[in-house]
Coordinates of C-alpha atoms in Angstrom, one line a residue:
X1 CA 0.0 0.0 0.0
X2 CA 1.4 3.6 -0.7
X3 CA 2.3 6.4 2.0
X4 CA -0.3 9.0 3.5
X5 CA 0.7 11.4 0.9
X6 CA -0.9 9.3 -1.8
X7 CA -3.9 7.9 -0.4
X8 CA -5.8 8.2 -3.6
X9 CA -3.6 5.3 -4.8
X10 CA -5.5 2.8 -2.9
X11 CA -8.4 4.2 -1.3
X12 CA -11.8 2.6 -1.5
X13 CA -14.4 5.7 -1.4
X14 CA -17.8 5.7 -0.7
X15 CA -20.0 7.6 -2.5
X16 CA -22.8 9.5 -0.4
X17 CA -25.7 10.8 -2.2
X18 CA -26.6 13.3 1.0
X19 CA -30.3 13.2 -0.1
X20 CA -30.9 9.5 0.1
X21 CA -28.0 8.3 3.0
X22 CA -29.5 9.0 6.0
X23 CA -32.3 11.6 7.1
X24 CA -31.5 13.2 10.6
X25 CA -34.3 15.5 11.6
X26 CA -37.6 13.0 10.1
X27 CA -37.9 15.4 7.7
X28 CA -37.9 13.0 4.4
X29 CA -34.8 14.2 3.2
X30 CA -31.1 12.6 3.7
X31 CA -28.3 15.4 5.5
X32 CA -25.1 15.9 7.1
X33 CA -26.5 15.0 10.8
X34 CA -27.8 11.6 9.1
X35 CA -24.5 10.8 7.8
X36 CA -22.6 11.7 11.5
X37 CA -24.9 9.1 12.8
X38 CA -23.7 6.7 10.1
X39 CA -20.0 7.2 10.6
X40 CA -19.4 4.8 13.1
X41 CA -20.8 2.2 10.2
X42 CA -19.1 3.3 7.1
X43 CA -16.0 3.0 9.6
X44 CA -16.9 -0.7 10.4
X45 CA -17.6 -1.3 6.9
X46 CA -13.9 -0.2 6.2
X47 CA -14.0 2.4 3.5
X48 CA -11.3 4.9 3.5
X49 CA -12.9 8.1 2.1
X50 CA -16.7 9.7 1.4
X51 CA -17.0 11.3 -1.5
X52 CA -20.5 13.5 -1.1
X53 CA -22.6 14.5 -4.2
X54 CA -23.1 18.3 -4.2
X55 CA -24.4 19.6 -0.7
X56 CA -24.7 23.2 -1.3
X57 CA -27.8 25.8 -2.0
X58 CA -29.4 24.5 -4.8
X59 CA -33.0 24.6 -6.4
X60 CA -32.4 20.9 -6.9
X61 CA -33.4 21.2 -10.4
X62 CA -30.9 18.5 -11.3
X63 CA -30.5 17.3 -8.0
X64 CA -28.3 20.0 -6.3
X65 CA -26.3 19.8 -9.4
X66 CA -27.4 23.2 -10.1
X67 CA -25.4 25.0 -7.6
X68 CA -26.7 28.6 -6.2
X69 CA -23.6 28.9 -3.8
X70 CA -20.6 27.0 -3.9
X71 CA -19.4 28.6 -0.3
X72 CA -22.6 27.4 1.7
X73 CA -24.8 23.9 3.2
X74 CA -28.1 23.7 1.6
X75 CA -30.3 24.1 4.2
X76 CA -31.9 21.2 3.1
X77 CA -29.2 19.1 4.0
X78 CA -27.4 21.3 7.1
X79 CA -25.5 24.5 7.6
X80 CA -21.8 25.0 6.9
X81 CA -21.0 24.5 10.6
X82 CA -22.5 20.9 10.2
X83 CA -20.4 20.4 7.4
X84 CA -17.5 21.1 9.3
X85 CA -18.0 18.8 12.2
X86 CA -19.0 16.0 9.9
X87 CA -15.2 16.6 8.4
X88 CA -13.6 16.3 11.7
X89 CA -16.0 13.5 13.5
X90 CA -14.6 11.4 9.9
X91 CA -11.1 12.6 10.7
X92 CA -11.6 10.9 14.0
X93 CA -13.0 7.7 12.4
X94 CA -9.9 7.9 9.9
X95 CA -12.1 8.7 7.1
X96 CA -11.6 11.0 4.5
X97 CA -13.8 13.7 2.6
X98 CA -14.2 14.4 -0.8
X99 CA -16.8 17.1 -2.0
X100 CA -17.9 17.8 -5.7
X101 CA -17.1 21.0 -7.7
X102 CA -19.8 21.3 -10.4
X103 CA -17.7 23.6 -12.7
X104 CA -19.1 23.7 -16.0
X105 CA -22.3 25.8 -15.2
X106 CA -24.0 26.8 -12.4
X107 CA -27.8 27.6 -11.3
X108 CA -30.0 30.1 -12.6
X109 CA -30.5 31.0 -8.9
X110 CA -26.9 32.0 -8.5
X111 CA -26.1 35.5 -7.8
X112 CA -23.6 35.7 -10.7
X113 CA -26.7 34.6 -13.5
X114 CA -29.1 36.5 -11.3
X115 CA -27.1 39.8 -12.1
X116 CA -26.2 39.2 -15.5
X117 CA -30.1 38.4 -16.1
X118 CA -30.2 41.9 -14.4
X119 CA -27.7 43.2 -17.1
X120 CA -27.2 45.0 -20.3
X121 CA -26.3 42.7 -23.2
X122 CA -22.2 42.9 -23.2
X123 CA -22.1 43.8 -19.6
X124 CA -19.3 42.2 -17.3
X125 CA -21.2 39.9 -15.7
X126 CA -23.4 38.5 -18.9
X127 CA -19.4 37.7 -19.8
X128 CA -19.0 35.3 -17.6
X129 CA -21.3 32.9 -19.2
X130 CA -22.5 32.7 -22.8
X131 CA -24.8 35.1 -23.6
X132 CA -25.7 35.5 -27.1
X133 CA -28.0 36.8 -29.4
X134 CA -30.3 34.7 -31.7
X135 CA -30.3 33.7 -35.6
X136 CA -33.1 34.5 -37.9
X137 CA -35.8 36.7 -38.2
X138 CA -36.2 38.9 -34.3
X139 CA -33.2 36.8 -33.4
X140 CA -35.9 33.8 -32.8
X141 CA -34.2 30.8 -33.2
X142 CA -31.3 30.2 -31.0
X143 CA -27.3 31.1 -31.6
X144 CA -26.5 27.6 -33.1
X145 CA -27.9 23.8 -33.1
X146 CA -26.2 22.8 -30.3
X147 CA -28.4 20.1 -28.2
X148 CA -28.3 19.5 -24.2
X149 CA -27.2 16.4 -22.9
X150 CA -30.3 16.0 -21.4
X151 CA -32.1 16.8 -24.9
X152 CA -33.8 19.2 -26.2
X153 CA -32.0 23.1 -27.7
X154 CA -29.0 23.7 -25.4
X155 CA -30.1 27.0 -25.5
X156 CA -33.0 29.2 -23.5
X157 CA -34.3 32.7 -24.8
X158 CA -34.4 35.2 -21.8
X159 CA -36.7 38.2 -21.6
X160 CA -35.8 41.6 -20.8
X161 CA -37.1 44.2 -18.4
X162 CA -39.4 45.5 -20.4
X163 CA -41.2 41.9 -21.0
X164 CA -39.8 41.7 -24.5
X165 CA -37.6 38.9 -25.7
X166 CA -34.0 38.9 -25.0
X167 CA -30.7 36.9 -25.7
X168 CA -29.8 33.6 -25.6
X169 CA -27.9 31.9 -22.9
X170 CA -26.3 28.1 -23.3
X171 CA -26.6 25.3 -20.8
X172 CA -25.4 22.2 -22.0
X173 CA -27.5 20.6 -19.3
X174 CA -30.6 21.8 -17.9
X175 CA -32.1 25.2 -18.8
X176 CA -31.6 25.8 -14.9
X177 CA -28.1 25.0 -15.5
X178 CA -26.2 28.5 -17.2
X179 CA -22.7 27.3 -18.3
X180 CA -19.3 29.2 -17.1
X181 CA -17.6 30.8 -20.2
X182 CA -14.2 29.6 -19.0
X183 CA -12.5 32.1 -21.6
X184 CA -12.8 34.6 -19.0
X185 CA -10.4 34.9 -16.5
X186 CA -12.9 35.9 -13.6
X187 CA -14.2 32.2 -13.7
X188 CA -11.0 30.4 -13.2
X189 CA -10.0 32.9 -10.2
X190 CA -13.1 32.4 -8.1
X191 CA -12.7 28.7 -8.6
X192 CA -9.4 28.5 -7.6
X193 CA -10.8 30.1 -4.5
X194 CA -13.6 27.9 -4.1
X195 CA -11.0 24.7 -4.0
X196 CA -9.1 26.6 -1.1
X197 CA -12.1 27.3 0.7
X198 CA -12.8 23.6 1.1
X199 CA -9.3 22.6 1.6
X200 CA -9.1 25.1 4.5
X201 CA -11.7 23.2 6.5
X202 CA -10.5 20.3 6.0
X203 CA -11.9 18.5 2.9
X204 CA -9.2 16.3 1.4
X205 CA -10.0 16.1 -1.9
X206 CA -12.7 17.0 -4.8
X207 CA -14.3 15.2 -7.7
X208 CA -14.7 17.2 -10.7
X209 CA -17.9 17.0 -12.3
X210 CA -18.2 17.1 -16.3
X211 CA -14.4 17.3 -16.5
X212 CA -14.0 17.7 -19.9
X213 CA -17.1 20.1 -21.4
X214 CA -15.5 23.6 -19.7
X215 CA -14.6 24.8 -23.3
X216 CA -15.8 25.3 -25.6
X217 CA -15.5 26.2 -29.4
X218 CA -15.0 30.2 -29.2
X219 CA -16.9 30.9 -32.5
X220 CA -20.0 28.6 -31.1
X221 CA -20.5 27.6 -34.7
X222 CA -22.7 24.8 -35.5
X223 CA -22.0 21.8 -34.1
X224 CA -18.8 19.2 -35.0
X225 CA -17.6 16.3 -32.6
X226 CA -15.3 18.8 -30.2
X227 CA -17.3 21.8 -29.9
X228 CA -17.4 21.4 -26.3
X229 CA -15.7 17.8 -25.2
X230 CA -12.1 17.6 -24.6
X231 CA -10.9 20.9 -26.1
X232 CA -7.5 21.6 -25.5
X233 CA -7.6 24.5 -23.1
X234 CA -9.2 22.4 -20.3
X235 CA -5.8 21.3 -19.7
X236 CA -4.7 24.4 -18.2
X237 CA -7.7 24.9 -16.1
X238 CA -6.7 21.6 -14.4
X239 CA -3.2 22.9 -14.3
X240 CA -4.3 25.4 -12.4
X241 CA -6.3 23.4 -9.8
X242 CA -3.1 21.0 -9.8
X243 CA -1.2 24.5 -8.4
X244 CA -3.8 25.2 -5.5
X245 CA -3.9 21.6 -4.5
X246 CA -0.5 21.3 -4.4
X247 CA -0.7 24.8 -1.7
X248 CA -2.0 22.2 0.5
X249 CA -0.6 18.4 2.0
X250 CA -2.0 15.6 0.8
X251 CA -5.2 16.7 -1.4
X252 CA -6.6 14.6 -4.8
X253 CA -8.3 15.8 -7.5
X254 CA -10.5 13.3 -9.2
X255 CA -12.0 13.7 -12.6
X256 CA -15.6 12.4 -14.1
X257 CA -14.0 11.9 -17.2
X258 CA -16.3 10.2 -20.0
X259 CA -14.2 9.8 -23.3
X260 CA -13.3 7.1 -25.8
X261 CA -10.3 7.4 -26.2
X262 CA -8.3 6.6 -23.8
X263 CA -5.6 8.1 -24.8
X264 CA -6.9 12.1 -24.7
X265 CA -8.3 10.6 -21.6
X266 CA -5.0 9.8 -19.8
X267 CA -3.7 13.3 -20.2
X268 CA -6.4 14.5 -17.9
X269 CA -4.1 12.4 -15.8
X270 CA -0.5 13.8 -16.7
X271 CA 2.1 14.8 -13.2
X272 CA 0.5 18.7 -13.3
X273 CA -3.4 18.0 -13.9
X274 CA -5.7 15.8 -12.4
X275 CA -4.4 12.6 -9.7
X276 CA -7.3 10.0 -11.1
X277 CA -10.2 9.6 -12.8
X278 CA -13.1 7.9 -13.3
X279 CA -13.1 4.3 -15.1
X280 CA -16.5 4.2 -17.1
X281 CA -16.1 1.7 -19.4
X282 CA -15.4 -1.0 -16.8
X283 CA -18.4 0.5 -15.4
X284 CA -20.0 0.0 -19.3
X285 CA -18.8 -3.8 -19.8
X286 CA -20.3 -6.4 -20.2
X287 CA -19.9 -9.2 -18.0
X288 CA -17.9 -11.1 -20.2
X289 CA -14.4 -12.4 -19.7
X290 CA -12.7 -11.6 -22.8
X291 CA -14.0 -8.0 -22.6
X292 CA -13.5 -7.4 -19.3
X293 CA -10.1 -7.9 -19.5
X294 CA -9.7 -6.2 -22.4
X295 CA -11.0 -3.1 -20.6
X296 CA -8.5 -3.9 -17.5
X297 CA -5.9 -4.4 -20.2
X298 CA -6.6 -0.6 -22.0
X299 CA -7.2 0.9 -18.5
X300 CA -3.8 -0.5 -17.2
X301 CA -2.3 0.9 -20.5
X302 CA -3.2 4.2 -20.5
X303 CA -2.3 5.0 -17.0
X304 CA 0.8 3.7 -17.2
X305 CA 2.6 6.5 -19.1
X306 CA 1.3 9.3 -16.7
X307 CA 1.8 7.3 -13.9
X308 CA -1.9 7.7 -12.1
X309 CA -3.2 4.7 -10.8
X310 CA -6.6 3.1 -12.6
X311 CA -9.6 3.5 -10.9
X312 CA -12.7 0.7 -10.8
X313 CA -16.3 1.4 -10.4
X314 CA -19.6 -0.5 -11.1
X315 CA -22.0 1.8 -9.8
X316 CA -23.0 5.7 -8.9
X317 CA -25.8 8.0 -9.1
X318 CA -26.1 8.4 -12.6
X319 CA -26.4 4.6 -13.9
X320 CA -28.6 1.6 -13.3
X321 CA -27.7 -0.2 -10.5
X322 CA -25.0 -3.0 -11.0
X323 CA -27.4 -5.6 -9.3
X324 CA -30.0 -4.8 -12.1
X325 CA -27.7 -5.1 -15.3
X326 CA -26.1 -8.0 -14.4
X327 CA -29.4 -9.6 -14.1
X328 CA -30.4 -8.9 -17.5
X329 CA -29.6 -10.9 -21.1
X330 CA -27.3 -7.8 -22.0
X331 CA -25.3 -6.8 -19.2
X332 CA -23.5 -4.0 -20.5
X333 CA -24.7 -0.2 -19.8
X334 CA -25.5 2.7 -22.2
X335 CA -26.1 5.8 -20.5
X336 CA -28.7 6.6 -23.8
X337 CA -30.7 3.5 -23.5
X338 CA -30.8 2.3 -19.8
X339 CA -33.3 -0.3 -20.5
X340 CA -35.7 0.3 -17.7
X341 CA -37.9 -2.7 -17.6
X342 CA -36.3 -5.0 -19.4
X343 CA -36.1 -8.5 -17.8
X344 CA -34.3 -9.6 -14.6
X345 CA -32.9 -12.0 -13.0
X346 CA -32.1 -10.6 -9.4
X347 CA -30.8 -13.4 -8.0
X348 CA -28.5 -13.9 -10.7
X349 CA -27.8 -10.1 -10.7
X350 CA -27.0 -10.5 -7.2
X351 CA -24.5 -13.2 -7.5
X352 CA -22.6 -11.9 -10.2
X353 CA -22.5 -8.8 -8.1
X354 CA -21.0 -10.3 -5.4
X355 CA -17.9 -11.8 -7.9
X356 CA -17.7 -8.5 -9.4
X357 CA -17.2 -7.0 -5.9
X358 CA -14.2 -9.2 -5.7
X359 CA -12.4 -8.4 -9.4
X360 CA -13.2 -5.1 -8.6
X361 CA -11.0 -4.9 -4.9
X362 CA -8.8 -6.8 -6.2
X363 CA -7.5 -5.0 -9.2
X364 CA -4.8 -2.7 -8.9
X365 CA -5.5 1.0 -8.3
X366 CA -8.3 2.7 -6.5
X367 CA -12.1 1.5 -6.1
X368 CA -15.4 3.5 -5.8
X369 CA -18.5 2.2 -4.4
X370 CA -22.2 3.5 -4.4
X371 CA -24.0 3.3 -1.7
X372 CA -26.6 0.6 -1.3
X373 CA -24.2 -1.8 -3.4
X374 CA -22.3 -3.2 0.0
X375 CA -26.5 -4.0 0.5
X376 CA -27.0 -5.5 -2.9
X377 CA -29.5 -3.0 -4.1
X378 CA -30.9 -3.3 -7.5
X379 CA -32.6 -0.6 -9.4
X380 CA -35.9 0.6 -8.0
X381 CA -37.3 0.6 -11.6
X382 CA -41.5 0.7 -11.1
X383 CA -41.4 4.5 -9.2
X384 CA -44.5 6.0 -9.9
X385 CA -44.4 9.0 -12.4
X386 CA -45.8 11.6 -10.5
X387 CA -42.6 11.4 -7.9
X388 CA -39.8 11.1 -10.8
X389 CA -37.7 14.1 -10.5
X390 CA -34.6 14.0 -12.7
X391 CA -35.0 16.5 -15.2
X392 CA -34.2 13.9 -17.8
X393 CA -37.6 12.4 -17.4
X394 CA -39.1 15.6 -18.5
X395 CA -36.7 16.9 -20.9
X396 CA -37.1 13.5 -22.5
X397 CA -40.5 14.0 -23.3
X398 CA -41.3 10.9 -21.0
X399 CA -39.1 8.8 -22.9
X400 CA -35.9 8.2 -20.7
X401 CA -37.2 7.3 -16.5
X402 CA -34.1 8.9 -15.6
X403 CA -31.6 8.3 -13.2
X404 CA -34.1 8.4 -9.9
X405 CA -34.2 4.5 -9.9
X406 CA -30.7 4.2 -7.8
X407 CA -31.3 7.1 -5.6
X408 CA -34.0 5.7 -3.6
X409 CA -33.0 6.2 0.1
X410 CA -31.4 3.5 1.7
X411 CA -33.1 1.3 4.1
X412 CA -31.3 0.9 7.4
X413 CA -33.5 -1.4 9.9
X414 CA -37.9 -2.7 10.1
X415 CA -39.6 -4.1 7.9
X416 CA -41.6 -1.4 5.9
X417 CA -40.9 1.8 4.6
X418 CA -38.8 4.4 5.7
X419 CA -36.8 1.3 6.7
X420 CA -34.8 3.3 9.7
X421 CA -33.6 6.2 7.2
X422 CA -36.1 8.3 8.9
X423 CA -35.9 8.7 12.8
X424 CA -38.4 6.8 15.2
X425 CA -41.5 8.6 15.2
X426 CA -41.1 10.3 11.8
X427 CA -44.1 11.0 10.0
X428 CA -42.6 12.8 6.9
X429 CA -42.3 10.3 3.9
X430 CA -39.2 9.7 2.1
X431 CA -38.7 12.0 -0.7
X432 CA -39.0 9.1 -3.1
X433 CA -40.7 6.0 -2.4
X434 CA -38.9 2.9 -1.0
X435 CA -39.7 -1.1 -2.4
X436 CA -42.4 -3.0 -0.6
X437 CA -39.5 -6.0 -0.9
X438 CA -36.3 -4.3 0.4
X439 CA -37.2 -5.5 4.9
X440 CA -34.4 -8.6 3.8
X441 CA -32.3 -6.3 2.5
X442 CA -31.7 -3.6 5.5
X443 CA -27.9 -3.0 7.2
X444 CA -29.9 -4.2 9.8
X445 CA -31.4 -7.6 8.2
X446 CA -27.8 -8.3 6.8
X447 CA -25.7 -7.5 10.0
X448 CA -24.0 -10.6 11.2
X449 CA -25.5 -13.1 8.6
X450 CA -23.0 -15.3 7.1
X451 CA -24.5 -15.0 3.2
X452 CA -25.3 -11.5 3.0
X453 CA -23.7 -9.2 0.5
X454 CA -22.7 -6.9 3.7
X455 CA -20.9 -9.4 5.2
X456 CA -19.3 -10.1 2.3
X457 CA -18.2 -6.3 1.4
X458 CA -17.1 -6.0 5.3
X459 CA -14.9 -8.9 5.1
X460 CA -13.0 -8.2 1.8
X461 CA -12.8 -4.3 2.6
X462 CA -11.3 -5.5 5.9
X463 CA -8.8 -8.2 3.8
X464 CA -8.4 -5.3 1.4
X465 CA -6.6 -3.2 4.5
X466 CA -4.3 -6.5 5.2
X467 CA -2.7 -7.6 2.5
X468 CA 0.3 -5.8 1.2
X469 CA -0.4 -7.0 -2.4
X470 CA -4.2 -5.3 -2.5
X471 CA -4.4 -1.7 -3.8
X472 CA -2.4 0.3 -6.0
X473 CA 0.9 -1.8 -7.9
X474 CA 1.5 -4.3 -10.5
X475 CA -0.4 -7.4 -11.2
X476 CA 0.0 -10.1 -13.7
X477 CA -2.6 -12.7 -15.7
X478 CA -2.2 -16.0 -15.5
X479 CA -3.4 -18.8 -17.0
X480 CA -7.1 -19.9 -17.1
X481 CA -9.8 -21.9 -18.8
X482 CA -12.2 -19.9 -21.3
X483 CA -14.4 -17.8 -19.5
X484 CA -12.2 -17.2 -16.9
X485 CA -10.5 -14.4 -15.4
X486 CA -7.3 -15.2 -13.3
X487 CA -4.2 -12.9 -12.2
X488 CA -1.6 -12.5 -9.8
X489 CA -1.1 -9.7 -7.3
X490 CA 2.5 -10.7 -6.0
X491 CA 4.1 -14.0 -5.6
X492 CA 1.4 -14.9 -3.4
X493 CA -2.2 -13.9 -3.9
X494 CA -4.7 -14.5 -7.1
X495 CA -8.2 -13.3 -7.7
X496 CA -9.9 -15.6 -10.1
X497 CA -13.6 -15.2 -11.8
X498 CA -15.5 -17.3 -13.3
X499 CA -17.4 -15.2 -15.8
X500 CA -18.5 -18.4 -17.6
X501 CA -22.0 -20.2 -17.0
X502 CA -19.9 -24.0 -15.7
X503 CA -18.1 -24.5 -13.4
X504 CA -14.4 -24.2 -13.1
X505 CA -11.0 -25.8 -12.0
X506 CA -9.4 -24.1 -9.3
X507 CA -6.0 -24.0 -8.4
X508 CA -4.9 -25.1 -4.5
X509 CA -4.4 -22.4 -2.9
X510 CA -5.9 -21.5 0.6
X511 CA -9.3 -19.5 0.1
X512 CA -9.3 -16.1 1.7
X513 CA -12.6 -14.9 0.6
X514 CA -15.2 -16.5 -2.1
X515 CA -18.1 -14.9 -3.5
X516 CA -20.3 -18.0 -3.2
X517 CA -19.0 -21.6 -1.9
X518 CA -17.0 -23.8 -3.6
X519 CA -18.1 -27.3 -5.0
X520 CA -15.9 -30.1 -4.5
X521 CA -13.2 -27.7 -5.1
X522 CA -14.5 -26.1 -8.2
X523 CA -15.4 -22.6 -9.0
X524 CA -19.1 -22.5 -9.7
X525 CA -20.1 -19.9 -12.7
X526 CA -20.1 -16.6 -11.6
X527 CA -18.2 -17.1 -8.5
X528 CA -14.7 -15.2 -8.0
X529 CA -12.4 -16.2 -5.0
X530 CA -9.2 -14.7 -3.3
X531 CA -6.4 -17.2 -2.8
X532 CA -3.3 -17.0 -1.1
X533 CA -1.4 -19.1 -3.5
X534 CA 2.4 -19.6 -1.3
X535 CA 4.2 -18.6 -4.5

């Protein structure tokens, strides 16, 4: 394992989506006083850093990634004091904090758009986002055919003080989402000031969201595959941040990075930009033997000339549950078709879940896990409607469900909803409803019992912390029937997955963790094990 000063390395963080952890006051909604009460778990459960989804002000038009105050606790989720006793109380539990910094746009509630709004076309503060007027007859259509991510025109038509139409402003996401024109120099300073503002109280790291969107093309012509993904100049906004986090001991910066090609996606990575990134397309594959280790294989080699360590994820707030897709005849994700509905095996989800769990702390590098997934969650997928809020739902016309399907709020103990994420005596709901099925599948229900996927998690994260061969450093293949995956991690421990649907010859070795038991010594189909293999 490496020294203190590069804890990323190795580090197995724990993704909190504040809204849906734990709620404090009975009040519905997840918050900072929720998660204090849950330290003492994630502690126990062995993770070495929480990385929280955005907690600021926000109108939670994409939830609370539209950011009205990057210097403030939403009050739906705490005050700033909270946030800095939750930062030492996880200190004390020697657990680390990452935050999110949304840069590429903020909310139409923050005071920056709220004074341009109030501004002359050309004024200093329109400048600092992308204010433009329209094409066509009374400037009615908008600058150029640039779509949102979350469909629909990228661009929304304000109206002036005098009720009459006005310019155009761009948002590459929601419409409640103005983006930063990052051409201005006013932008980069106040968010080199918003890192040290964290990393004064304490926060030891941040993950960047939408890493590679900041620029864009300066003309805003029509739209060609880079006018706005992975544009040259967002390397020396990240040189920047490298600067201020180097101002400070011991800080990461972590990039959501989603590209192709891996290798524009590695410089992200280079000595004086970001520490690590995101891995998506192990989070994409299949699970298939020859493709996952292809992706292990490309992920391995594109790190390696930068020197950052990989990182391995199967799950966040943004994707379908692992649980789900691997129960499903295609087991790969697509973030444009996440085939809501489609048939599921859960128990079959579940147990590849539990070998992936394995590969996945196993592999050398850093790993990132949603929570619910130590609880085997799958994707709450039949949500009513009327209580969907991701704005993808709506700007989708109804055609995409959205992302709200693994951000149900976890269930903690009982047997009916809000499942202990609510105080006794609550009578506020949960702000989105929880399954009818999930009393078996509480931190409670699981606690202590043998066969649980909680058990499971706690006793690799724990093995995880013992052996010298686990967490960032070499590893090696070796040899192994079709359908399998087998490698080395030092002279003396092996992971190997059987990915194929028989079962599979094992090598003798002494069995330090397994997925599911062994029969008569072989390694049932989707089954992975740890072995300590005496050289």
């Amino acid at each position: 394992m490496p020294d203190e000063s590069s804890w990323w390395r190795s580090a197995v963080i724990y993704q909190i989506y504040v809204r849906s952890f734990a709620d404090g006051n009975g009040d519905g909604t997840g918050d900072l006083d929720g998660v204090r009460g849950k330290l003492g778990y994630l502690a126990d459960l062995g993770v070495d850093a929480l990385w929280f989804t955005p907690w600021y002000p926000s109108p939670m038009a994409d939830g609370g990634y539209d950011v009205a105050d990057y210097r403030d606790i939403s009050p739906m989720f705490g005050s700033l004091a909270a946030a800095e006793k939750l930062i030492d109380e996880a200190h004390g539990h020697g657990i680390r904090i990452i935050i999110d910094v949304v840069p590429n746009h903020c909310s139409t509630e923050h005071a920056w758009f709220k004074r341009a709004l109030a501004s002359k076309p050309g004024s200093e503060e329109r400048q600092r986002f992308w204010f433009r007027p329209g094409r066509g007859p009374e400037e009615a259509e908008p600058p150029n055919n640039w779509q949102s991510i979350f469909g629909g025109p990228a661009w929304t038509r304000t109206t002036n003080a005098d009720g009459t139409p006005g310019e155009w402003y761009l948002h590459l996401f929601a419409p409640e989402q103005p983006d930063f024109n990052w051409t201005n120099p006013v932008v980069a300073a106040e968010f080199e000031d918003i890192l040290r503002f964290w990393f004064d109280r304490g926060v030891d790291g941040v993950r960047i969201d939408s890493v590679a969107v900041l620029v864009k093309e300066p003309t805003l012509a029509d739209e060609t595959p880079d006018s706005y993904t992975d544009r040259d100049g967002n390397h020396d906004i990240y040189r920047g941040w490298r600067r201020v986090a180097e101002e400070y001991p011991d800080k990461a910066l972590i990039g959501e990075i989603w590209l192709p090609d891996a290798e524009r996606f590695a410089r992200y990575l280079r000595a004086d930009e970001l520490h690590v990134a995101f891995n998506f397309e192990f989070l994409c594959c299949a699970w298939d033997a020859g493709k996952l280790r292809a992706v292990v294989d490309r992920t391995l080699a594109a790190h390696k000339p930068v020197g950052a360590p990989a990182t391995w994820v199967l799950s966040n707030h943004d994707v379908v549950r692992h649980v789900t897709r691997y129960g499903r005849a295609d087991t790969s994700f697509d973030m444009a078709d996440r085939r809501i509905g489609a048939p599921t095996d859960l128990e079959l989800g579940r147990r590849r879940a539990r070998a992936a769990a394995l590969l996945t702390l196993a592999l050398p590098g850093g790993a990132y896990l949603y929570q619910g997934e130590e609880l085997g969650l799958a994707e709450v997928e039949d949500l009513p409607d009327e209580v969907r809020q991701d704005p993808i739902w709506a700007r989708s016309e109804h055609t995409d469900r959205g992302r709200d399907g693994c951000r149900v709020p976890l269930p903690w103990s009982g047997s009916r909803q809000p499942y202990g994420f609510s105080p006794d005596g609550a009578t506020a709901q949960p702000w989105l409803p929880q399954p009818e099925s999930w009393g078996e599948q509480t931190v409670r229900a699981q606690e202590g019992r043998a066969d649980s996927m909680l058990t499971l998690y706690s006793e690799i994260l724990r093995l995880r912390h013992e052996l010298t061969e686990l967490g960032d450093g070499p590893m090696n293949w070796l040899p192994a029937a079709a359908g399998v995956l087998a490698f080395a991690r030092g002279p003396e421990f092996a992971c190997v997955v059987n990915v194929s649907g028989q079962p599979a010859e094992l090598s003798d070795g002494e069995v330090l963790a397994a997925s599911s038991s062994l029969v008569d010594g072989r390694l049932p189909a989707d089954t992975a094990v740890w072995l300590r293999t005496r050289g």
